[in-house]
Structure formats: structure tokens, C-alpha cells
Amino acid sequence: MSQHLYLPIHTRATSNSLLDNASMFLCARFKTFQRKDTQCQAFVKRVIMSRLFRIIMISTISTNAFFVVLWTDYKTRYNLFRLLQIMEIIFVSIYSAEFYIKLYVDPINYWKDGYNLLDVLVIIIVSIPYTLRKVKGKHFPYLNIADGLQSLRILKLITYSRGIRTLITAIGQTAYTVASVLILFFILMYIFAVLGFCLFGGPDRGDVENWGNLAVAFFTLFSLATVDGWTDLQEELDKRNLALSRTFTIIFILLASFVFLSMFVGVMIIHTEDSIKKFERELMLERHMALMKEKQVIVRRQQEEVSRLMQTEDPDQGRDEPKPRKTWTIKVSVSWLQELYYEIVHVLSLMLEDLPQKKQSHSLEKVDEK
């Protein structure tokens, strides 16, 4: 009996250890694996990181959004049916090619980026209507929902817009604070919904349509919080001569609209400003790094030119050299030095342009700290 009890545990432990050893072995082999197409991979990576590729993709997504707008008009869809079909095939082909190219460049880290996963989700959404039409037919009742989801294609712009990504990061950073504000707002609405039901939801003289139950009271309070049609709601209460109705409405509007909603907007503005400042600092850092690289290239070129001139203008060889050739070499060297001088001045002017911005950012940070 004991042998039968211990045997499965032993075999399970053995199988787990074998799986762990196999996974560790595969990970070690994969880390040591080297691709043989590194040059092609580097070339494709430069292509997808280039400005031209970004412009092409942004233009494609924008054009696709425009054709979706044309597709929503039934008369235009009927007249341009063949063109819309051809353009749809082109757009789907471009999105699929983009996916496979990015997956070819980095097949592992591609799945670690949230914006790449968003692109994959968009491709899946694009394929849903075709799948439903093939499987369920053209008269499937939920096919209109799948067609409506095609508007999510424009979300691919987020991948190529750094400003939009900054705003999304700011919204993500405000998630915890916004959740706290919304919880407090829900507690306030719960308290006033119960009070409103007890004060104004009576079946005899109360406003049953707006305060008859807790769900309707919540909806009425939401209208009061947004100050949308609150005068009509108050007129209904005034017609029934309900006591404390105006005091109830004024207190709730003051707390919900002027306190909680303003707090919500303030939290969003603060985090958005922080994200924009961080974005500007990153841009300044990238520009500074680009300028430093350009400066290093200029210094390297200067060293190469000086060494080349030193080799060509040897004093022992220059004695027997004719005078016109000496003057020609001097002119060439002077022209090269002038070009290098102009490049150095250009780089220094760009670096000086960043100094006032840095001073201004430091002064703003000091003001914020005070």
C-alpha cells in the first residue's frame, strides 16, 4: 500500500526534474545560438527604424482610416466597391508584411513590447470579418460588430507616434491615483443615491421615474454630476414640493462637479506635465548624443586629414618639389581645414542653442522644488 502511494510522487518529481533540465538545456542552447544572417538582419533593422519607413506606415494607416470613412456611406460603398476591395487587400498585405519583417528582426523581444502586441491585436481584428464570412456566411447576426471593430486599425498610429505614447504613459501612471478618486466618487454617489431614494423615491408623492430605485438614482446622480439637465430634474422635485430637494441638489453638485471632477482633471494634468517634461529631457539627451557623435566624427576626420597632410608634405621631399605643386597642396589643405572649421562651428552653435533650454529647465526644477 505504501509503495503504491509513494510511486506517483517519485515519478512526478522525476518528471519535473527532467522538464526543468530540458528547459534549462534549451535556454542555454538558444543563448549560444548565433544567426547566420546578421548582415541581412541589420539591414532590415535599419530599414524599419528609418524615417522613410515610418512615414510610409503613417501614410498607410491614415489612408486606411480615410477609406474606412468612405466605407461607412452606403452609396459610396456601392459605387467604389471594387476599389475598396482592392485597397483592403493592399492594407492587409502591408500590415502583414510589417508584422513579419519586425518578427524577422527580433523574434524573441518582439513579443515583449506592448505596442507590438497591439499591432498583433489589430491584425487579428482585421482577420475576424473574413473568417466570419467564410465560416458563418454573409448573414451572420454579429458580423456588424466585427465590421465596427475595424475602426481600431487607427490604433497602429500609436506605435509610430512618440507623443501619443507619452500621453498613454502619463495615463498609465495616473491609474492608481485615478482609481482612488473614482472610488471616493462612487462612495459619494452611493451615499447620495440612498438618501435620494429615501427622500424623493416614495411611491405616493415621490419622483419614481428618477429616484424610484437605487439604479435609477445612480443614473440621476450621474446627470447631476455632469450638470447635464439638472434643472429639469430639479423642476420635477419642485413640482412635488419635496423638502430639502434644492439643498440636496446644490450640495451634491458642489461636491461631485466642483470637487471630485476637478480633482480628477487636476491629477491627469499633473501627471501629463511630468510625462511631457520627461519626454523633453529624453529628446534633449538624444540630440546631445547625436551632437557628440557628430563632434567625434569631425575630430576623427580632422586627425585623419592632418596625418595625411603630414605624410604628403614631408620636408625632405619638399626641397626638390616645384613651387606650383607646393602652392596647390597648401590650397587643398587650407580648403579642408576650412570645411572642418565650418563643421565644428555648426556643431558648437547647435550645442549653444541647447544651453538656454537647459538653464530654463534647471530653473523650472528649482522653482518646483521651492
mmCIF file of C-alpha atoms in Angstrom:
data_model
loop_
_atom_site.group_PDB
_atom_site.id
_atom_site.type_symbol
_atom_site.label_atom_id
_atom_site.label_comp_id
_atom_site.label_asym_id
_atom_site.label_seq_id
_atom_site.Cartn_x
_atom_site.Cartn_y
_atom_site.Cartn_z
ATOM 1 C CA MET A 1 0.000 0.000 0.000
ATOM 2 C CA SER A 2 2.762 2.450 0.901
ATOM 3 C CA GLN A 3 4.683 1.607 -2.270
ATOM 4 C CA HIS A 4 1.627 2.477 -4.366
ATOM 5 C CA LEU A 5 1.313 5.788 -2.530
ATOM 6 C CA TYR A 6 4.933 6.843 -2.905
ATOM 7 C CA LEU A 7 5.401 5.735 -6.506
ATOM 8 C CA PRO A 8 3.404 8.547 -8.197
ATOM 9 C CA ILE A 9 5.159 11.209 -6.089
ATOM 10 C CA HIS A 10 8.562 9.833 -7.049
ATOM 11 C CA THR A 11 7.677 9.630 -10.726
ATOM 12 C CA ARG A 12 6.173 13.159 -10.633
ATOM 13 C CA ALA A 13 9.338 14.561 -9.067
ATOM 14 C CA THR A 14 11.448 12.752 -11.638
ATOM 15 C CA SER A 15 9.340 14.108 -14.499
ATOM 16 C CA ASN A 16 9.511 17.649 -13.095
ATOM 17 C CA SER A 17 13.280 17.452 -12.772
ATOM 18 C CA LEU A 18 13.539 16.157 -16.334
ATOM 19 C CA LEU A 19 11.374 19.007 -17.612
ATOM 20 C CA ASP A 20 13.450 21.565 -15.710
ATOM 21 C CA ASN A 21 16.685 20.103 -17.051
ATOM 22 C CA ALA A 22 15.291 20.066 -20.589
ATOM 23 C CA SER A 23 14.107 23.691 -20.358
ATOM 24 C CA MET A 24 17.468 24.814 -18.947
ATOM 25 C CA PHE A 25 19.260 22.937 -21.710
ATOM 26 C CA LEU A 26 17.098 24.535 -24.415
ATOM 27 C CA CYS A 27 17.582 28.028 -22.932
ATOM 28 C CA ALA A 28 21.341 27.534 -22.800
ATOM 29 C CA ARG A 29 21.424 26.278 -26.376
ATOM 30 C CA PHE A 30 19.276 29.172 -27.553
ATOM 31 C CA LYS A 31 21.510 31.738 -25.870
ATOM 32 C CA THR A 32 24.547 30.288 -27.597
ATOM 33 C CA PHE A 33 22.730 30.154 -30.927
ATOM 34 C CA GLN A 34 24.005 32.683 -33.442
ATOM 35 C CA ARG A 35 22.175 33.725 -36.552
ATOM 36 C CA LYS A 36 23.948 33.380 -39.870
ATOM 37 C CA ASP A 37 22.045 36.251 -41.495
ATOM 38 C CA THR A 38 23.295 39.019 -39.232
ATOM 39 C CA GLN A 39 24.051 41.360 -42.120
ATOM 40 C CA CYS A 40 20.582 40.967 -43.616
ATOM 41 C CA GLN A 41 19.049 41.340 -40.143
ATOM 42 C CA ALA A 42 20.996 44.550 -39.531
ATOM 43 C CA PHE A 43 19.932 45.921 -42.924
ATOM 44 C CA VAL A 44 16.249 45.143 -42.314
ATOM 45 C CA LYS A 45 16.503 46.670 -38.845
ATOM 46 C CA ARG A 46 17.904 49.886 -40.315
ATOM 47 C CA VAL A 47 15.047 49.926 -42.804
ATOM 48 C CA ILE A 48 12.278 49.607 -40.191
ATOM 49 C CA MET A 49 13.990 52.164 -37.956
ATOM 50 C CA SER A 50 14.378 54.678 -40.749
ATOM 51 C CA ARG A 51 12.311 57.802 -41.111
ATOM 52 C CA LEU A 52 11.089 56.785 -44.573
ATOM 53 C CA PHE A 53 9.571 53.534 -43.283
ATOM 54 C CA ARG A 54 7.814 55.451 -40.503
ATOM 55 C CA ILE A 55 6.387 57.958 -42.972
ATOM 56 C CA ILE A 56 5.171 55.147 -45.227
ATOM 57 C CA MET A 57 3.411 53.370 -42.366
ATOM 58 C CA ILE A 58 1.807 56.559 -41.031
ATOM 59 C CA SER A 59 0.589 57.415 -44.539
ATOM 60 C CA THR A 60 -0.790 53.891 -44.981
ATOM 61 C CA ILE A 61 -2.668 53.947 -41.672
ATOM 62 C CA SER A 62 -4.081 57.415 -42.368
ATOM 63 C CA THR A 63 -5.183 56.392 -45.864
ATOM 64 C CA ASN A 64 -6.800 53.268 -44.448
ATOM 65 C CA ALA A 65 -8.722 55.397 -41.932
ATOM 66 C CA PHE A 66 -9.920 57.611 -44.794
ATOM 67 C CA PHE A 67 -11.182 54.589 -46.746
ATOM 68 C CA VAL A 68 -12.979 53.329 -43.646
ATOM 69 C CA VAL A 69 -14.798 56.671 -43.564
ATOM 70 C CA LEU A 70 -15.782 56.201 -47.233
ATOM 71 C CA TRP A 71 -16.933 52.656 -46.432
ATOM 72 C CA THR A 72 -19.469 53.937 -43.880
ATOM 73 C CA ASP A 73 -21.520 55.630 -46.623
ATOM 74 C CA TYR A 74 -23.683 53.054 -48.387
ATOM 75 C CA LYS A 75 -23.873 54.983 -51.687
ATOM 76 C CA THR A 76 -20.106 55.478 -51.836
ATOM 77 C CA ARG A 77 -19.551 51.833 -50.881
ATOM 78 C CA TYR A 78 -21.773 50.727 -53.767
ATOM 79 C CA ASN A 79 -20.074 52.988 -56.319
ATOM 80 C CA LEU A 80 -16.499 52.256 -55.182
ATOM 81 C CA PHE A 81 -16.998 48.644 -54.182
ATOM 82 C CA ARG A 82 -14.185 47.254 -56.371
ATOM 83 C CA LEU A 83 -11.737 49.984 -55.329
ATOM 84 C CA LEU A 84 -12.485 49.435 -51.644
ATOM 85 C CA GLN A 85 -11.857 45.702 -52.027
ATOM 86 C CA ILE A 86 -8.507 46.260 -53.769
ATOM 87 C CA MET A 87 -7.383 48.825 -51.189
ATOM 88 C CA GLU A 88 -8.414 46.498 -48.371
ATOM 89 C CA ILE A 89 -6.188 43.763 -49.781
ATOM 90 C CA ILE A 90 -3.303 46.251 -50.070
ATOM 91 C CA PHE A 91 -3.706 47.477 -46.479
ATOM 92 C CA VAL A 92 -3.906 43.964 -45.054
ATOM 93 C CA SER A 93 -0.837 42.963 -47.063
ATOM 94 C CA ILE A 94 1.147 45.939 -45.762
ATOM 95 C CA TYR A 95 0.178 45.231 -42.140
ATOM 96 C CA SER A 96 1.070 41.561 -42.500
ATOM 97 C CA ALA A 97 4.405 42.390 -44.152
ATOM 98 C CA GLU A 98 5.209 44.824 -41.339
ATOM 99 C CA PHE A 99 4.466 42.110 -38.773
ATOM 100 C CA TYR A 100 6.671 39.506 -40.475
ATOM 101 C CA ILE A 101 9.524 41.980 -41.005
ATOM 102 C CA LYS A 102 9.581 43.020 -37.353
ATOM 103 C CA LEU A 103 9.295 39.402 -36.275
ATOM 104 C CA TYR A 104 12.244 38.506 -38.522
ATOM 105 C CA VAL A 105 14.427 41.220 -36.991
ATOM 106 C CA ASP A 106 13.866 40.160 -33.376
ATOM 107 C CA PRO A 107 11.609 37.114 -32.938
ATOM 108 C CA ILE A 108 12.026 36.974 -29.129
ATOM 109 C CA ASN A 109 11.975 40.576 -27.937
ATOM 110 C CA TYR A 110 9.185 41.424 -30.371
ATOM 111 C CA TRP A 111 6.636 39.843 -28.019
ATOM 112 C CA LYS A 112 7.950 41.797 -25.021
ATOM 113 C CA ASP A 113 6.871 45.176 -26.409
ATOM 114 C CA GLY A 114 3.297 46.176 -25.618
ATOM 115 C CA TYR A 115 2.931 48.246 -28.776
ATOM 116 C CA ASN A 116 3.938 45.254 -30.908
ATOM 117 C CA LEU A 117 1.257 43.220 -29.151
ATOM 118 C CA LEU A 118 -1.191 45.995 -30.021
ATOM 119 C CA ASP A 119 -0.218 45.605 -33.692
ATOM 120 C CA VAL A 120 -0.807 41.852 -33.448
ATOM 121 C CA LEU A 121 -4.239 42.518 -31.906
ATOM 122 C CA VAL A 122 -5.088 44.854 -34.788
ATOM 123 C CA ILE A 123 -4.092 42.186 -37.328
ATOM 124 C CA ILE A 124 -6.321 39.655 -35.542
ATOM 125 C CA ILE A 125 -9.220 42.144 -35.587
ATOM 126 C CA VAL A 126 -8.657 42.727 -39.306
ATOM 127 C CA SER A 127 -8.944 38.991 -40.000
ATOM 128 C CA ILE A 128 -12.155 38.483 -37.972
ATOM 129 C CA PRO A 129 -14.690 39.668 -40.634
ATOM 130 C CA TYR A 130 -13.107 37.483 -43.349
ATOM 131 C CA THR A 131 -13.176 34.459 -41.043
ATOM 132 C CA LEU A 132 -16.811 35.017 -40.060
ATOM 133 C CA ARG A 133 -17.900 35.457 -43.673
ATOM 134 C CA LYS A 134 -16.166 32.227 -44.670
ATOM 135 C CA VAL A 135 -17.398 30.191 -41.689
ATOM 136 C CA LYS A 136 -20.782 31.695 -40.767
ATOM 137 C CA GLY A 137 -21.787 33.328 -44.039
ATOM 138 C CA LYS A 138 -22.648 36.907 -45.005
ATOM 139 C CA HIS A 139 -25.852 36.978 -42.930
ATOM 140 C CA PHE A 140 -24.246 36.255 -39.566
ATOM 141 C CA PRO A 141 -26.053 38.492 -36.995
ATOM 142 C CA TYR A 142 -22.871 39.647 -35.210
ATOM 143 C CA LEU A 143 -20.954 40.452 -38.377
ATOM 144 C CA ASN A 144 -21.717 44.173 -37.992
ATOM 145 C CA ILE A 145 -19.837 44.175 -34.671
ATOM 146 C CA ALA A 146 -16.768 42.703 -36.378
ATOM 147 C CA ASP A 147 -17.030 45.354 -39.103
ATOM 148 C CA GLY A 148 -17.319 48.081 -36.478
ATOM 149 C CA LEU A 149 -14.151 46.888 -34.774
ATOM 150 C CA GLN A 150 -12.206 47.727 -37.937
ATOM 151 C CA SER A 151 -12.060 51.314 -36.674
ATOM 152 C CA LEU A 152 -9.401 50.071 -34.215
ATOM 153 C CA ARG A 153 -6.906 49.937 -37.085
ATOM 154 C CA ILE A 154 -6.059 53.570 -36.445
ATOM 155 C CA LEU A 155 -4.533 52.486 -33.124
ATOM 156 C CA LYS A 156 -1.472 51.432 -35.116
ATOM 157 C CA LEU A 157 -0.556 55.121 -35.208
ATOM 158 C CA ILE A 158 0.405 54.831 -31.534
ATOM 159 C CA THR A 159 3.398 52.686 -32.481
ATOM 160 C CA TYR A 160 4.795 55.407 -34.752
ATOM 161 C CA SER A 161 3.866 58.482 -32.698
ATOM 162 C CA ARG A 162 6.131 59.179 -29.762
ATOM 163 C CA GLY A 163 3.907 61.978 -28.449
ATOM 164 C CA ILE A 164 0.864 59.699 -28.227
ATOM 165 C CA ARG A 165 2.957 57.090 -26.420
ATOM 166 C CA THR A 166 3.995 59.766 -23.922
ATOM 167 C CA LEU A 167 0.353 60.606 -23.202
ATOM 168 C CA ILE A 168 -0.510 56.922 -22.818
ATOM 169 C CA THR A 169 2.374 56.546 -20.368
ATOM 170 C CA ALA A 170 1.006 59.502 -18.402
ATOM 171 C CA ILE A 171 -2.449 57.908 -18.297
ATOM 172 C CA GLY A 172 -0.920 54.635 -17.108
ATOM 173 C CA GLN A 173 0.961 56.422 -14.341
ATOM 174 C CA THR A 174 -2.268 58.018 -13.108
ATOM 175 C CA ALA A 175 -4.092 54.684 -12.881
ATOM 176 C CA TYR A 176 -3.656 54.242 -9.102
ATOM 177 C CA THR A 177 -4.494 57.864 -8.231
ATOM 178 C CA VAL A 178 -7.443 57.978 -10.622
ATOM 179 C CA ALA A 179 -8.753 54.706 -9.189
ATOM 180 C CA SER A 180 -8.653 56.215 -5.688
ATOM 181 C CA VAL A 181 -10.538 59.302 -6.859
ATOM 182 C CA LEU A 182 -13.142 57.167 -8.638
ATOM 183 C CA ILE A 183 -13.639 55.011 -5.547
ATOM 184 C CA LEU A 184 -14.255 58.128 -3.440
ATOM 185 C CA PHE A 185 -16.655 59.402 -6.105
ATOM 186 C CA PHE A 186 -18.528 56.077 -6.081
ATOM 187 C CA ILE A 187 -18.826 56.222 -2.276
ATOM 188 C CA LEU A 188 -20.235 59.760 -2.542
ATOM 189 C CA MET A 189 -22.750 58.664 -5.188
ATOM 190 C CA TYR A 190 -23.747 55.639 -3.109
ATOM 191 C CA ILE A 191 -24.466 57.804 -0.064
ATOM 192 C CA PHE A 192 -26.487 60.352 -2.027
ATOM 193 C CA ALA A 193 -28.297 57.619 -4.016
ATOM 194 C CA VAL A 194 -29.592 56.050 -0.814
ATOM 195 C CA LEU A 195 -30.516 59.490 0.564
ATOM 196 C CA GLY A 196 -32.260 60.453 -2.674
ATOM 197 C CA PHE A 197 -34.218 57.200 -2.761
ATOM 198 C CA CYS A 198 -35.377 57.686 0.831
ATOM 199 C CA LEU A 199 -36.236 61.384 0.396
ATOM 200 C CA PHE A 200 -37.635 61.543 -3.139
ATOM 201 C CA GLY A 201 -38.386 57.959 -4.220
ATOM 202 C CA GLY A 202 -41.585 57.354 -2.306
ATOM 203 C CA PRO A 203 -44.473 55.811 -4.301
ATOM 204 C CA ASP A 204 -47.029 58.364 -3.062
ATOM 205 C CA ARG A 205 -45.542 61.821 -3.670
ATOM 206 C CA GLY A 206 -42.032 60.997 -4.866
ATOM 207 C CA ASP A 207 -40.368 61.139 -8.275
ATOM 208 C CA VAL A 208 -40.409 57.431 -9.089
ATOM 209 C CA GLU A 209 -39.003 57.872 -12.597
ATOM 210 C CA ASN A 210 -35.785 59.472 -11.355
ATOM 211 C CA TRP A 211 -35.481 58.197 -7.762
ATOM 212 C CA GLY A 212 -37.672 55.062 -7.721
ATOM 213 C CA ASN A 213 -34.816 52.584 -7.091
ATOM 214 C CA LEU A 214 -31.100 52.621 -6.476
ATOM 215 C CA ALA A 215 -30.098 52.042 -10.121
ATOM 216 C CA VAL A 216 -32.248 54.924 -11.374
ATOM 217 C CA ALA A 217 -30.956 57.117 -8.543
ATOM 218 C CA PHE A 218 -27.362 56.395 -9.613
ATOM 219 C CA PHE A 219 -28.162 57.431 -13.180
ATOM 220 C CA THR A 220 -29.864 60.623 -11.955
ATOM 221 C CA LEU A 221 -26.866 61.476 -9.779
ATOM 222 C CA PHE A 222 -24.552 60.974 -12.750
ATOM 223 C CA SER A 223 -26.616 63.531 -14.682
ATOM 224 C CA LEU A 224 -26.336 65.923 -11.746
ATOM 225 C CA ALA A 225 -22.553 65.370 -11.509
ATOM 226 C CA THR A 226 -22.078 66.262 -15.180
ATOM 227 C CA VAL A 227 -24.521 69.204 -14.754
ATOM 228 C CA ASP A 228 -26.454 67.869 -17.744
ATOM 229 C CA GLY A 229 -30.156 68.641 -17.468
ATOM 230 C CA TRP A 230 -30.049 69.171 -13.718
ATOM 231 C CA THR A 231 -32.598 71.983 -13.958
ATOM 232 C CA ASP A 232 -35.194 69.593 -15.424
ATOM 233 C CA LEU A 233 -34.565 67.136 -12.597
ATOM 234 C CA GLN A 234 -34.943 69.905 -10.031
ATOM 235 C CA GLU A 235 -38.194 71.083 -11.627
ATOM 236 C CA GLU A 236 -39.637 67.597 -11.197
ATOM 237 C CA LEU A 237 -38.788 67.737 -7.495
ATOM 238 C CA ASP A 238 -40.166 71.279 -7.144
ATOM 239 C CA LYS A 239 -43.495 70.222 -8.682
ATOM 240 C CA ARG A 240 -43.966 67.727 -5.854
ATOM 241 C CA ASN A 241 -42.941 70.231 -3.144
ATOM 242 C CA LEU A 242 -40.356 67.839 -1.721
ATOM 243 C CA ALA A 243 -38.463 69.221 1.251
ATOM 244 C CA LEU A 244 -34.678 69.604 1.146
ATOM 245 C CA SER A 245 -34.629 68.957 -2.632
ATOM 246 C CA ARG A 246 -32.739 72.132 -3.544
ATOM 247 C CA THR A 247 -30.304 71.738 -0.652
ATOM 248 C CA PHE A 248 -29.685 68.127 -1.710
ATOM 249 C CA THR A 249 -29.050 69.131 -5.349
ATOM 250 C CA ILE A 250 -26.744 72.061 -4.542
ATOM 251 C CA ILE A 251 -24.615 70.081 -2.059
ATOM 252 C CA PHE A 252 -24.203 67.133 -4.438
ATOM 253 C CA ILE A 253 -23.310 69.339 -7.433
ATOM 254 C CA LEU A 254 -20.740 71.225 -5.348
ATOM 255 C CA LEU A 255 -19.104 68.023 -4.110
ATOM 256 C CA ALA A 256 -19.305 65.951 -7.296
ATOM 257 C CA SER A 257 -18.770 68.502 -10.056
ATOM 258 C CA PHE A 258 -16.613 71.163 -8.419
ATOM 259 C CA VAL A 259 -14.533 68.941 -6.124
ATOM 260 C CA PHE A 260 -14.206 65.378 -7.394
ATOM 261 C CA LEU A 261 -14.271 66.043 -11.139
ATOM 262 C CA SER A 262 -11.845 68.948 -10.715
ATOM 263 C CA MET A 263 -9.614 66.646 -8.650
ATOM 264 C CA PHE A 264 -9.742 64.055 -11.426
ATOM 265 C CA VAL A 265 -8.771 66.619 -14.075
ATOM 266 C CA GLY A 266 -6.020 68.022 -11.849
ATOM 267 C CA VAL A 267 -4.453 64.605 -11.331
ATOM 268 C CA MET A 268 -4.444 63.981 -15.087
ATOM 269 C CA ILE A 269 -2.872 67.387 -15.801
ATOM 270 C CA ILE A 270 -0.113 66.926 -13.205
ATOM 271 C CA HIS A 271 0.939 63.511 -14.497
ATOM 272 C CA THR A 272 0.701 64.673 -18.104
ATOM 273 C CA GLU A 273 3.017 67.607 -17.386
ATOM 274 C CA ASP A 274 5.509 65.267 -15.704
ATOM 275 C CA SER A 275 5.472 62.942 -18.695
ATOM 276 C CA ILE A 276 5.917 65.844 -21.129
ATOM 277 C CA LYS A 277 8.916 67.131 -19.142
ATOM 278 C CA LYS A 278 10.427 63.651 -19.166
ATOM 279 C CA PHE A 279 9.797 63.414 -22.914
ATOM 280 C CA GLU A 280 11.531 66.764 -23.493
ATOM 281 C CA ARG A 281 14.515 65.671 -21.394
ATOM 282 C CA GLU A 282 14.819 62.486 -23.443
ATOM 283 C CA LEU A 283 14.717 64.497 -26.680
ATOM 284 C CA MET A 284 17.426 66.849 -25.390
ATOM 285 C CA LEU A 285 19.553 63.884 -24.350
ATOM 286 C CA GLU A 286 19.160 62.245 -27.759
ATOM 287 C CA ARG A 287 20.074 65.495 -29.502
ATOM 288 C CA HIS A 288 23.098 65.924 -27.240
ATOM 289 C CA MET A 289 24.245 62.379 -28.000
ATOM 290 C CA ALA A 290 23.816 62.984 -31.733
ATOM 291 C CA LEU A 291 25.860 66.173 -31.497
ATOM 292 C CA MET A 292 28.581 64.392 -29.544
ATOM 293 C CA LYS A 293 28.743 61.667 -32.180
ATOM 294 C CA GLU A 294 28.964 64.284 -34.914
ATOM 295 C CA LYS A 295 31.707 66.044 -32.996
ATOM 296 C CA GLN A 296 33.650 62.788 -32.649
ATOM 297 C CA VAL A 297 33.304 62.148 -36.377
ATOM 298 C CA ILE A 298 34.624 65.638 -37.145
ATOM 299 C CA VAL A 299 37.582 65.203 -34.776
ATOM 300 C CA ARG A 300 38.377 61.826 -36.319
ATOM 301 C CA ARG A 301 38.249 63.306 -39.812
ATOM 302 C CA GLN A 302 40.467 66.171 -38.699
ATOM 303 C CA GLN A 303 43.043 63.777 -37.303
ATOM 304 C CA GLU A 304 42.981 61.724 -40.496
ATOM 305 C CA GLU A 305 43.377 64.811 -42.680
ATOM 306 C CA VAL A 306 46.230 66.186 -40.569
ATOM 307 C CA SER A 307 48.030 62.857 -40.637
ATOM 308 C CA ARG A 308 47.522 62.628 -44.396
ATOM 309 C CA LEU A 309 48.856 66.145 -44.894
ATOM 310 C CA MET A 310 51.845 65.396 -42.695
ATOM 311 C CA GLN A 311 52.622 62.360 -44.830
ATOM 312 C CA THR A 312 52.259 64.212 -48.147
ATOM 313 C CA GLU A 313 54.228 67.302 -47.079
ATOM 314 C CA ASP A 314 57.486 65.747 -45.991
ATOM 315 C CA PRO A 315 60.193 68.483 -45.590
ATOM 316 C CA ASP A 316 62.876 66.306 -47.230
ATOM 317 C CA GLN A 317 60.715 65.778 -50.289
ATOM 318 C CA GLY A 318 59.560 69.390 -50.408
ATOM 319 C CA ARG A 319 63.013 70.796 -51.204
ATOM 320 C CA ASP A 320 63.145 69.313 -54.664
ATOM 321 C CA GLU A 321 59.395 69.770 -55.278
ATOM 322 C CA PRO A 322 58.410 72.519 -57.703
ATOM 323 C CA LYS A 323 56.778 75.664 -56.328
ATOM 324 C CA PRO A 324 53.384 75.339 -58.110
ATOM 325 C CA ARG A 325 52.830 71.899 -56.548
ATOM 326 C CA LYS A 326 53.626 73.305 -53.093
ATOM 327 C CA THR A 327 51.095 76.078 -53.518
ATOM 328 C CA TRP A 328 48.495 73.588 -54.766
ATOM 329 C CA THR A 329 48.949 71.321 -51.733
ATOM 330 C CA ILE A 330 48.750 74.335 -49.421
ATOM 331 C CA LYS A 331 45.486 75.448 -51.032
ATOM 332 C CA VAL A 332 43.995 71.954 -50.720
ATOM 333 C CA SER A 333 44.993 71.702 -47.082
ATOM 334 C CA VAL A 334 43.572 75.145 -46.325
ATOM 335 C CA SER A 335 40.263 74.266 -48.012
ATOM 336 C CA TRP A 336 39.979 71.033 -45.987
ATOM 337 C CA LEU A 337 40.729 72.886 -42.785
ATOM 338 C CA GLN A 338 38.097 75.499 -43.651
ATOM 339 C CA GLU A 339 35.460 72.792 -44.190
ATOM 340 C CA LEU A 340 36.341 71.191 -40.866
ATOM 341 C CA TYR A 341 36.218 74.584 -39.192
ATOM 342 C CA TYR A 342 32.741 75.280 -40.581
ATOM 343 C CA GLU A 343 31.503 71.871 -39.372
ATOM 344 C CA ILE A 344 32.919 72.467 -35.890
ATOM 345 C CA VAL A 345 31.272 75.907 -35.751
ATOM 346 C CA HIS A 346 27.938 74.361 -36.803
ATOM 347 C CA VAL A 347 28.113 71.720 -34.078
ATOM 348 C CA LEU A 348 29.119 74.281 -31.449
ATOM 349 C CA SER A 349 26.228 76.552 -32.458
ATOM 350 C CA LEU A 350 23.798 73.662 -32.034
ATOM 351 C CA MET A 351 25.258 72.887 -28.618
ATOM 352 C CA LEU A 352 24.939 76.539 -27.609
ATOM 353 C CA GLU A 353 21.272 76.504 -28.606
ATOM 354 C CA ASP A 354 20.660 73.802 -26.015
ATOM 355 C CA LEU A 355 22.247 75.820 -23.185
ATOM 356 C CA PRO A 356 19.320 78.273 -22.643
ATOM 357 C CA GLN A 357 16.864 75.345 -22.649
ATOM 358 C CA LYS A 358 18.938 73.505 -20.068
ATOM 359 C CA LYS A 359 19.185 76.629 -17.901
ATOM 360 C CA GLN A 360 15.447 77.162 -18.206
ATOM 361 C CA SER A 361 14.708 73.531 -17.289
ATOM 362 C CA HIS A 362 17.025 73.765 -14.257
ATOM 363 C CA SER A 363 15.359 76.981 -13.132
ATOM 364 C CA LEU A 364 11.919 75.420 -13.501
ATOM 365 C CA GLU A 365 13.010 72.409 -11.462
ATOM 366 C CA LYS A 366 14.327 74.727 -8.719
ATOM 367 C CA VAL A 367 11.015 76.613 -8.703
ATOM 368 C CA ASP A 368 9.106 73.330 -8.440
ATOM 369 C CA GLU A 369 11.287 72.229 -5.542
ATOM 370 C CA LYS A 370 10.620 75.514 -3.697
#
